[in-house]
Every structure is written in structure tokens, then in C-alpha cells.
Amino acid sequence: MSKHILKELPELVQAQVITEETAKNIQEYYNQRPSQSANRLFIVFGILGSLLIGIGLVLIIAHNWDVLPKMGKLAIGFFPLVVGQAIAGYALVKKPGDQAWREGPAAFLFFAIAICISIVSQVYNIEGELGGFLFIWMCLALPIAYILRSSVASLLFIIGITWYGCEVGYFNYPHGHAPAYWILLLLILPFYYLEFIRKNIRNNFFYFHSWFLVISATVCLGLFTDQAEEMIVAAYMSLFSVFIIMSQIPAFETRRVLTNAFLVVGSLGVIVLLLALSFDWYWEEINEDSFNLALDDPGIIASLGLMFVASFLLAFLLKSKRWDEINSKSYAFVIFAILFFIAFNAPGLSQILVNVLILVLAVHTIRDGANRNHLGIMNYGLLIITALITSRFFDTDFSFVVRGLLFIAIGAGFFAANYYMIQKRKKQL
């Protein structure tokens, strides 16, 4: 970016937009400014170097494993751990402000812990399952993120606990619900707050953390499913509403839509879930008996807990914004709760209202995109309408002529809306 600005300086001076003195000051500022790209490359290569060294050690050890004595195997198991801790100690004492010196040893230490656990378990024939191994690994690796203030260690930790949750709760279902996953997730949240939210930092590590946390929570929320699976749908609707509300809080807002993981996942989640609920499969299963069974189910605990969180965050957001200024999908959990109770007596009515709700959200999204002069948001609203019509293509008795005319109308709508937006932009120039 700085190189582009420096190239434009002579043209700006010639056009008398800025003076020669101002151009000289700008050039001196960028010449004295430390290179951020070089620092980023150093961090990236430091992390990659640590990972490659770790992989190389594993391959060398694996090739000569059978000829090594027990003490030799144990020494090899602890050697990477000791070396990693020594380098990390040097980084903390001699290079406390150098991020590259923290991230590299942190990545190396993270995998050194796994190597040490594996070798010790093999030498002493300690049996166990993959879930137990992942849990011990993550518990031992957690302090790395806080001691070294390492974003890489934190991201690897989030990946590890997600793997653990899926291994215990999904791959071995119905043997476990992985409650430890949620404890581990809560333990890493202070790092996210201290390193990014409190300091108001918006860098790539912040975006990666937001995406990893959102995806991890979305994937592992299904671990609460037990007897009444219909309750987990309510939990997911509340979770996506929480994400959308959080995306509008200044601490989580970003300049670009695609960098806001809370907004993207929350909005897509609400729409996809509503499209699934526009069919009758869900509403026909809701009755008083299933609700009574759910009283002892973890799903209803998750649903009520997330509804409380969504309500609290929505009330907090309403203190600074009017209700009509808030993203309309933020209210999805409230509307879903109403439809859920309507379905006890009139499941067909709930299904119809879901279709109406999707249409309203689509129109509101198109209107929001037009007001903000944002083609992406406007086309997103049009895609929602297209998805709704496509869904009804499979469960209605309309003739192919009527269906074809509907798709033609949507295509014409895409063209007309984009043409209008482009003409509007030209007039503003």
C-alpha cells in the first residue's frame, strides 16, 4: 500500500493536490516506517520452520525406532520438549517483544508435547483411546498460548479441542457428550479477549481466531443432542442469533463483511436452518410428549442457555441502537420460539409462517443492500428468494410452466436490481 502511495505522489504534486513539501514529508514517513510485511514474513517462516523441524524429527525417529533401547526412546521423547522450552525461555527473556520469536517456539512446543506423550505411552504400553490422548494433549498445551502470548498456539488449541469434541461426541456416539470440550473452549476465550478485544486489534490473527471459534462452536453444539433431537434445532437458532448480535457490537465489528465470521456464519446459519424448517419434517415431530422427554435432555439446557445469552446481548445492543437499525436476523431466536409453541397445535401453520419469514428476511436484506449501496448484500437477499423457490420446487404441485416462470422472474429480478445499483453508483460519481 505504501509503495502505491509513493508512486502517486508526483502526479498529486503536478495536479496541485498537495505541495512538494507535503509529498516530501509523506515519503520520509514511509521510508522511516518499519516494514510490516517483512515482520509478517519472518513470523510465517518462523512458524513453518518450527513445524518442518518437528516433522523431520518424527521421520528420523520413526525410521530408527526399532533399534533404540528404552532409555534412548524416552530421551528422544523428552528431547524436543526440553529444546522447545529452552528456546521459549530465551524468547521470553531476550526477545519479549518479538512476536516471531514467540510464535515459532510455541508451535514447536505444541507438537513436542504430543510426541512426548505418544512415546512415553508406547514405551510403557499405556493403553487408551484417541479422545483421552487429545484431552491430555490439549490440557498440557493450553499454558503455551498464555505464557508465550502465542496466537498460533491458541489456534492450534482450538483445532485440537474441536477434534477432541468430534472424536468423543460424534465418532463414538452415543458413548459420550464431551462436556470437557466446553470447559476447554471457555479456558481459551480469555486469550481471545486479552490479545484482541481489549486491545482493539484487527489483524489476521484476530480474523482467524474469530473464524475458528465460530466454526468450532457451531460444529460441536450438536454434542448436546440426546433423546429429543428437535431441541437442538432451537439451540442452533439461538446460537446463530447470538453470532449475528455479536457481529454488531463494536468490539467484534470489522470493516469488511467477509472478515466478520460472526455475521457470515450467523446469517448463513439462520437462513439455511429456516430453509430446512420450511419443509414439514420438523414441525410434524413436535408434540407435548417429545417436549416432556426433552426436559431431561442436554439439548433443552443448551437451548435455554443460548436463548438467555441471545436475549441479554440483544438488550445490550438495544441500548445503543434502535430496534429497526439492528440486523433483522438478530430476532430469529424469538420468532422461532413463537413458531415452536404454535407447532404444538398447528404444525402446518408454523411451516407456512417460516416460508413467510424467509421471504420477509430476503426482502429486508435486499432493501438493506440497496440502502448501503452494497451489491453483495443485495444479491444475497436475491439468492435467499431463489433458494426458497427452489425448496418449494420439490414439495409443491405447481406445473413446470409455473415453476419456469418463477425462475425467469427471479433471473429478471437479479438483472434489474444489479442494473439499478450500478446506475445509482454512476450517478453518485
Coordinates of C-alpha atoms in Angstrom, one line a residue:
M1 CA 0.0 0.0 0.0
S2 CA 2.8 2.4 0.9
K3 CA 4.5 1.8 -2.5
H4 CA 1.3 2.6 -4.3
I5 CA 1.0 5.9 -2.4
L6 CA 4.7 6.9 -3.1
K7 CA 4.2 6.3 -6.8
E8 CA 1.2 8.6 -6.9
L9 CA 3.0 11.5 -5.1
P10 CA 4.5 13.1 -8.3
E11 CA 1.1 13.1 -10.0
L12 CA -0.6 14.6 -7.0
V13 CA 2.1 17.3 -6.8
Q14 CA 1.7 18.1 -10.5
A15 CA -2.1 18.3 -10.2
Q16 CA -1.5 20.7 -7.2
V17 CA -3.5 18.4 -4.9
I18 CA -0.6 18.5 -2.4
T19 CA 2.6 20.6 -2.1
E20 CA 6.1 19.4 -2.7
E21 CA 6.8 19.8 1.0
T22 CA 3.9 17.6 1.9
A23 CA 5.0 15.0 -0.6
K24 CA 8.5 15.0 0.8
N25 CA 7.1 14.6 4.4
I26 CA 5.0 11.6 3.2
Q27 CA 7.9 10.0 1.6
E28 CA 10.1 10.4 4.7
Y29 CA 7.4 9.0 6.9
Y30 CA 7.1 5.8 4.8
N31 CA 10.9 5.5 4.5
Q32 CA 11.3 5.6 8.3
R33 CA 8.4 3.4 9.0
P34 CA 9.3 -0.2 9.8
S35 CA 8.4 -2.8 7.2
Q36 CA 5.4 -4.7 8.4
S37 CA 5.4 -7.1 5.5
A38 CA 9.0 -8.3 6.4
N39 CA 7.9 -8.8 10.0
R40 CA 4.9 -10.9 8.9
L41 CA 7.1 -13.0 6.6
F42 CA 9.5 -13.6 9.5
I43 CA 6.6 -14.8 11.7
V44 CA 5.2 -17.1 8.9
F45 CA 8.6 -18.6 8.1
G46 CA 9.4 -19.0 11.8
I47 CA 6.2 -21.0 12.3
L48 CA 6.7 -23.1 9.2
G49 CA 10.4 -23.7 10.1
S50 CA 9.4 -25.0 13.5
L51 CA 6.7 -27.3 12.0
L52 CA 9.1 -28.7 9.4
I53 CA 11.8 -29.3 12.0
G54 CA 9.3 -31.2 14.1
I55 CA 8.1 -33.3 11.1
G56 CA 11.8 -34.1 10.3
L57 CA 12.5 -35.3 13.8
V58 CA 9.4 -37.5 13.7
L59 CA 10.5 -39.1 10.4
I60 CA 14.1 -39.7 11.6
I61 CA 12.9 -41.2 14.9
A62 CA 10.3 -43.4 13.1
H63 CA 13.0 -44.8 10.8
N64 CA 15.3 -45.9 13.6
W65 CA 12.7 -46.7 16.3
D66 CA 13.1 -50.4 16.5
V67 CA 16.8 -50.4 17.2
L68 CA 16.6 -47.9 20.0
P69 CA 16.7 -49.0 23.7
K70 CA 14.0 -48.0 26.2
M71 CA 16.1 -45.1 27.7
G72 CA 17.0 -44.0 24.2
K73 CA 13.3 -43.8 23.2
L74 CA 12.5 -41.9 26.4
A75 CA 15.3 -39.5 25.8
I76 CA 14.1 -38.9 22.3
G77 CA 10.6 -38.3 23.6
F78 CA 11.7 -35.6 26.0
F79 CA 14.4 -34.0 23.9
P80 CA 12.1 -31.9 21.6
L81 CA 10.2 -30.8 24.7
V82 CA 13.3 -29.7 26.5
V83 CA 14.7 -27.9 23.4
G84 CA 11.4 -26.2 22.8
Q85 CA 11.2 -25.0 26.4
A86 CA 14.7 -23.7 26.3
I87 CA 14.0 -21.7 23.1
A88 CA 10.8 -20.4 24.6
G89 CA 12.6 -19.4 27.7
Y90 CA 15.2 -17.5 25.6
A91 CA 12.4 -15.8 23.7
L92 CA 10.7 -14.7 26.9
V93 CA 13.8 -13.3 28.5
K94 CA 15.8 -11.9 25.5
K95 CA 13.0 -11.3 22.9
P96 CA 9.9 -10.5 24.9
G97 CA 8.5 -8.0 22.3
D98 CA 9.4 -10.1 19.2
Q99 CA 6.3 -12.0 18.0
A100 CA 8.2 -14.2 15.6
W101 CA 10.4 -15.5 18.5
R102 CA 7.2 -16.4 20.4
E103 CA 5.2 -18.0 17.7
G104 CA 7.9 -20.3 16.4
P105 CA 8.8 -22.0 19.7
A106 CA 5.1 -22.1 20.6
A107 CA 4.2 -24.1 17.5
F108 CA 7.2 -26.4 18.1
L109 CA 6.3 -26.9 21.8
F110 CA 2.7 -27.7 20.9
F111 CA 3.7 -30.7 18.8
A112 CA 6.6 -31.7 21.1
I113 CA 4.0 -32.4 23.8
A114 CA 2.2 -34.8 21.5
I115 CA 5.4 -36.6 20.6
C116 CA 6.4 -36.9 24.3
I117 CA 3.0 -38.3 25.3
S118 CA 3.0 -40.8 22.4
I119 CA 6.5 -42.1 23.1
V120 CA 6.0 -42.5 26.8
S121 CA 2.7 -44.3 26.3
Q122 CA 4.3 -46.7 23.8
V123 CA 7.4 -47.4 25.9
Y124 CA 5.3 -48.3 29.0
N125 CA 2.4 -49.9 27.0
I126 CA -0.1 -47.4 28.4
E127 CA -3.4 -48.1 26.6
G128 CA -6.0 -45.5 25.8
E129 CA -8.3 -44.1 23.2
L130 CA -7.7 -41.2 20.9
G131 CA -10.1 -39.0 22.8
G132 CA -8.1 -39.4 26.0
F133 CA -4.9 -38.6 24.2
L134 CA -6.3 -35.4 22.7
F135 CA -7.7 -34.3 26.1
I136 CA -4.3 -34.7 27.9
W137 CA -2.5 -33.0 24.9
M138 CA -4.8 -30.0 25.0
C139 CA -4.6 -29.6 28.8
L140 CA -0.8 -29.6 28.6
A141 CA -0.7 -27.3 25.6
L142 CA -3.1 -24.7 26.9
P143 CA -0.5 -22.8 29.0
I144 CA 1.7 -22.2 25.9
A145 CA -0.8 -19.7 24.5
Y146 CA -0.9 -17.7 27.7
I147 CA 2.8 -17.9 28.7
L148 CA 4.2 -17.1 25.2
R149 CA 1.1 -15.0 24.2
S150 CA 1.1 -17.1 21.1
S151 CA -1.8 -16.8 18.6
V152 CA -0.6 -19.9 16.7
A153 CA -0.7 -22.0 19.9
S154 CA -4.2 -20.7 20.6
L155 CA -5.4 -21.5 17.0
L156 CA -3.9 -25.0 17.2
F157 CA -5.6 -25.4 20.6
I158 CA -9.0 -24.5 19.1
I159 CA -8.4 -27.1 16.3
G160 CA -7.4 -29.7 18.9
I161 CA -10.4 -29.3 21.2
T162 CA -12.7 -29.4 18.2
W163 CA -11.1 -32.6 17.1
Y164 CA -11.5 -33.9 20.6
G165 CA -15.1 -32.9 20.8
C166 CA -15.9 -34.6 17.5
E167 CA -13.9 -37.8 18.4
V168 CA -15.7 -38.3 21.8
G169 CA -19.2 -36.9 21.0
Y170 CA -19.7 -37.8 17.3
F171 CA -17.4 -40.6 16.3
N172 CA -18.1 -42.6 19.5
Y173 CA -21.8 -41.6 19.8
P174 CA -23.7 -42.4 22.0
H175 CA -20.8 -43.1 24.3
G176 CA -20.1 -39.6 25.4
H177 CA -21.2 -35.9 25.1
A178 CA -17.7 -34.4 25.6
P179 CA -18.6 -31.9 28.4
A180 CA -14.8 -31.2 28.7
Y181 CA -14.8 -29.6 25.3
W182 CA -16.9 -26.7 26.6
I183 CA -14.6 -26.3 29.6
L184 CA -11.6 -26.2 27.3
L185 CA -13.3 -23.7 25.0
L186 CA -14.1 -21.4 27.9
L187 CA -10.5 -21.6 29.0
I188 CA -9.2 -20.2 25.7
L189 CA -11.7 -17.3 25.5
P190 CA -9.7 -15.1 27.9
F191 CA -6.8 -15.2 25.5
Y192 CA -9.1 -14.0 22.6
Y193 CA -10.3 -11.2 24.8
L194 CA -7.0 -10.1 26.3
E195 CA -5.0 -10.2 23.0
F196 CA -7.6 -8.8 20.6
I197 CA -10.8 -7.4 22.1
R198 CA -9.3 -5.4 24.9
K199 CA -6.5 -4.0 22.8
N200 CA -8.9 -3.4 19.8
I201 CA -6.6 -5.2 17.5
R202 CA -7.8 -6.1 14.0
N203 CA -5.2 -8.3 12.3
N204 CA -5.1 -11.6 10.5
F205 CA -4.7 -13.5 13.8
F206 CA -7.9 -11.8 15.1
Y207 CA -9.9 -12.8 12.0
F208 CA -8.5 -16.4 12.2
H209 CA -9.5 -16.7 15.9
S210 CA -13.0 -15.4 15.2
W211 CA -13.5 -17.9 12.3
F212 CA -12.0 -20.8 14.3
L213 CA -14.1 -20.1 17.4
V214 CA -17.3 -19.6 15.5
I215 CA -16.8 -22.8 13.4
S216 CA -15.7 -24.8 16.4
A217 CA -18.8 -23.8 18.5
T218 CA -21.1 -24.5 15.5
V219 CA -19.7 -27.9 14.9
C220 CA -19.7 -29.0 18.5
L221 CA -23.1 -27.7 19.6
G222 CA -24.6 -30.9 18.2
L223 CA -22.8 -32.7 21.1
F224 CA -25.8 -31.8 23.2
T225 CA -28.2 -34.0 21.2
D226 CA -29.6 -36.9 23.2
Q227 CA -33.2 -38.1 23.3
A228 CA -35.2 -35.1 21.8
E229 CA -33.2 -34.1 18.7
E230 CA -35.8 -31.4 17.8
M231 CA -34.5 -29.3 20.7
I232 CA -31.0 -29.0 19.2
V233 CA -32.6 -27.0 16.3
A234 CA -33.7 -24.4 18.8
A235 CA -30.2 -24.3 20.3
Y236 CA -28.7 -23.7 16.9
M237 CA -31.2 -21.0 16.0
S238 CA -30.3 -19.2 19.3
L239 CA -26.5 -19.7 18.6
F240 CA -26.7 -18.2 15.2
S241 CA -28.7 -15.3 16.6
V242 CA -26.0 -14.8 19.2
F243 CA -23.4 -14.6 16.4
I244 CA -25.4 -12.0 14.5
I245 CA -25.9 -9.8 17.5
M246 CA -22.2 -10.1 18.4
S247 CA -21.3 -9.0 14.9
Q248 CA -23.0 -5.7 15.5
I249 CA -21.2 -4.9 18.8
P250 CA -18.3 -2.5 18.2
A251 CA -15.8 -5.0 19.8
F252 CA -16.4 -7.5 17.1
E253 CA -17.3 -5.3 14.1
T254 CA -15.0 -5.3 11.1
R255 CA -14.8 -3.1 8.0
R256 CA -15.5 -5.9 5.5
V257 CA -18.4 -8.3 5.7
L258 CA -16.3 -11.4 4.8
T259 CA -13.9 -10.8 7.7
N260 CA -16.7 -10.8 10.2
A261 CA -17.1 -14.5 11.0
F262 CA -19.9 -13.9 13.4
L263 CA -22.0 -12.1 10.8
V264 CA -21.3 -14.6 7.9
V265 CA -21.8 -17.8 9.9
G266 CA -24.7 -16.4 11.9
S267 CA -26.6 -15.1 8.8
L268 CA -25.9 -18.2 6.7
G269 CA -26.8 -20.4 9.6
V270 CA -30.2 -18.7 10.2
I271 CA -31.1 -18.8 6.5
V272 CA -30.1 -22.5 6.0
L273 CA -31.9 -23.6 9.1
L274 CA -35.0 -21.7 8.1
L275 CA -34.9 -23.2 4.7
A276 CA -34.7 -26.7 6.2
L277 CA -37.6 -25.8 8.5
S278 CA -39.7 -24.7 5.5
F279 CA -40.4 -28.4 5.0
D280 CA -42.8 -30.3 7.2
W281 CA -40.4 -32.9 8.5
Y282 CA -39.6 -30.9 11.7
W283 CA -42.9 -29.5 12.6
E284 CA -44.7 -32.8 12.4
E285 CA -42.4 -34.3 15.1
I286 CA -43.2 -31.6 17.7
N287 CA -45.7 -32.6 20.3
E288 CA -46.1 -32.5 24.1
D289 CA -44.6 -35.9 24.6
S290 CA -41.4 -35.0 22.8
F291 CA -41.2 -31.8 24.8
N292 CA -41.6 -33.6 28.1
L293 CA -38.8 -36.1 27.2
A294 CA -36.6 -33.1 26.4
L295 CA -36.8 -31.8 30.0
D296 CA -34.0 -34.2 31.0
D297 CA -32.1 -33.7 27.7
P298 CA -28.9 -31.6 27.4
G299 CA -30.4 -30.1 24.3
I300 CA -33.0 -28.1 26.2
I301 CA -30.3 -26.9 28.6
A302 CA -28.3 -25.6 25.7
S303 CA -31.4 -24.1 24.1
L304 CA -32.5 -22.2 27.2
G305 CA -28.9 -21.1 28.0
L306 CA -28.3 -19.8 24.5
M307 CA -31.7 -18.1 24.4
F308 CA -30.8 -16.3 27.7
V309 CA -27.4 -15.2 26.2
A310 CA -29.1 -14.0 23.0
S311 CA -31.7 -12.1 25.0
F312 CA -29.0 -10.4 27.2
L313 CA -26.9 -9.4 24.2
L314 CA -29.9 -8.1 22.3
A315 CA -31.0 -6.0 25.3
F316 CA -27.4 -4.7 25.5
L317 CA -27.4 -3.8 21.7
L318 CA -30.8 -2.1 22.0
K319 CA -29.2 0.4 24.4
S320 CA -27.1 1.9 21.6
K321 CA -29.3 1.2 18.5
R322 CA -33.0 1.4 17.6
W323 CA -34.8 -1.9 17.0
D324 CA -35.1 -1.2 13.3
E325 CA -31.4 -0.4 13.0
I326 CA -30.4 -3.9 14.1
N327 CA -29.9 -6.8 11.7
S328 CA -33.4 -8.4 11.2
K329 CA -31.9 -11.9 11.6
S330 CA -31.0 -11.0 15.2
Y331 CA -34.6 -11.6 16.2
A332 CA -34.7 -15.1 14.7
F333 CA -34.5 -16.9 18.1
V334 CA -37.5 -15.0 19.4
I335 CA -39.6 -15.7 16.3
F336 CA -38.5 -19.4 16.3
A337 CA -39.7 -19.8 19.9
I338 CA -43.1 -18.5 19.0
L339 CA -43.3 -20.8 16.0
F340 CA -42.2 -23.7 18.1
F341 CA -45.1 -23.3 20.5
I342 CA -47.6 -22.7 17.7
A343 CA -46.5 -26.1 16.2
F344 CA -47.9 -28.0 19.2
N345 CA -51.5 -27.3 17.9
A346 CA -50.9 -26.2 14.3
P347 CA -47.7 -27.6 12.8
G348 CA -48.9 -26.7 9.3
L349 CA -49.3 -23.0 10.3
S350 CA -45.7 -22.9 11.6
Q351 CA -44.4 -24.3 8.3
I352 CA -46.3 -21.6 6.4
L353 CA -45.1 -18.8 8.7
V354 CA -41.5 -20.0 8.2
N355 CA -41.8 -19.5 4.5
V356 CA -43.3 -16.1 5.0
L357 CA -40.4 -15.3 7.5
I358 CA -37.8 -16.3 4.9
L359 CA -39.4 -14.1 2.3
V360 CA -39.5 -11.1 4.7
L361 CA -35.9 -11.6 5.6
A362 CA -34.9 -11.8 1.9
V363 CA -36.8 -8.5 1.1
H364 CA -35.3 -6.8 4.1
T365 CA -31.8 -8.0 3.0
I366 CA -32.3 -6.6 -0.5
R367 CA -33.5 -3.3 0.9
D368 CA -30.5 -3.1 3.2
G369 CA -28.2 -3.8 0.4
A370 CA -29.8 -1.1 -1.7
N371 CA -29.7 1.5 1.1
R372 CA -26.0 0.7 1.8
N373 CA -25.2 0.6 -1.9
H374 CA -23.7 -2.9 -1.4
L375 CA -24.1 -5.3 -4.4
G376 CA -23.1 -8.3 -2.3
I377 CA -25.7 -7.9 0.4
M378 CA -28.4 -7.1 -2.2
N379 CA -27.6 -10.3 -4.3
Y380 CA -27.5 -12.3 -1.0
G381 CA -31.1 -11.3 -0.5
L382 CA -32.0 -12.4 -4.0
L383 CA -30.2 -15.7 -3.5
I384 CA -32.4 -16.3 -0.4
I385 CA -35.5 -15.9 -2.5
T386 CA -34.1 -18.2 -5.2
A387 CA -33.3 -20.8 -2.5
L388 CA -36.8 -20.5 -1.1
I389 CA -38.4 -21.0 -4.5
T390 CA -36.1 -23.9 -5.2
S391 CA -37.1 -25.5 -2.0
R392 CA -40.8 -25.2 -2.9
F393 CA -39.9 -26.8 -6.3
F394 CA -39.7 -30.2 -4.5
D395 CA -42.8 -30.2 -2.3
T396 CA -45.5 -28.4 -4.4
D397 CA -47.7 -29.4 -7.2
F398 CA -47.1 -26.4 -9.4
S399 CA -46.7 -27.2 -13.1
F400 CA -43.3 -26.9 -14.8
V401 CA -44.6 -23.8 -16.6
V402 CA -45.3 -22.0 -13.4
R403 CA -42.0 -23.1 -11.9
G404 CA -40.2 -22.0 -15.0
L405 CA -41.9 -18.6 -14.9
L406 CA -40.9 -18.2 -11.3
F407 CA -37.2 -18.8 -12.1
I408 CA -37.4 -16.4 -15.1
A409 CA -38.9 -13.8 -12.7
I410 CA -36.0 -14.3 -10.3
G411 CA -33.5 -14.0 -13.0
A412 CA -35.0 -10.8 -14.3
G413 CA -35.0 -9.6 -10.7
F414 CA -31.3 -10.2 -10.4
F415 CA -30.6 -8.3 -13.6
A416 CA -32.9 -5.4 -12.8
A417 CA -31.6 -5.0 -9.2
N418 CA -28.0 -5.1 -10.2
Y419 CA -28.6 -2.7 -13.2
Y420 CA -30.4 -0.3 -10.8
M421 CA -27.5 -0.4 -8.3
I422 CA -24.8 0.1 -11.0
Q423 CA -26.7 3.1 -12.4
K424 CA -27.1 4.5 -8.9
R425 CA -23.4 4.3 -8.4
K426 CA -22.7 6.0 -11.7
K427 CA -24.9 9.0 -10.7
Q428 CA -23.1 9.3 -7.4
L429 CA -19.7 9.6 -9.1

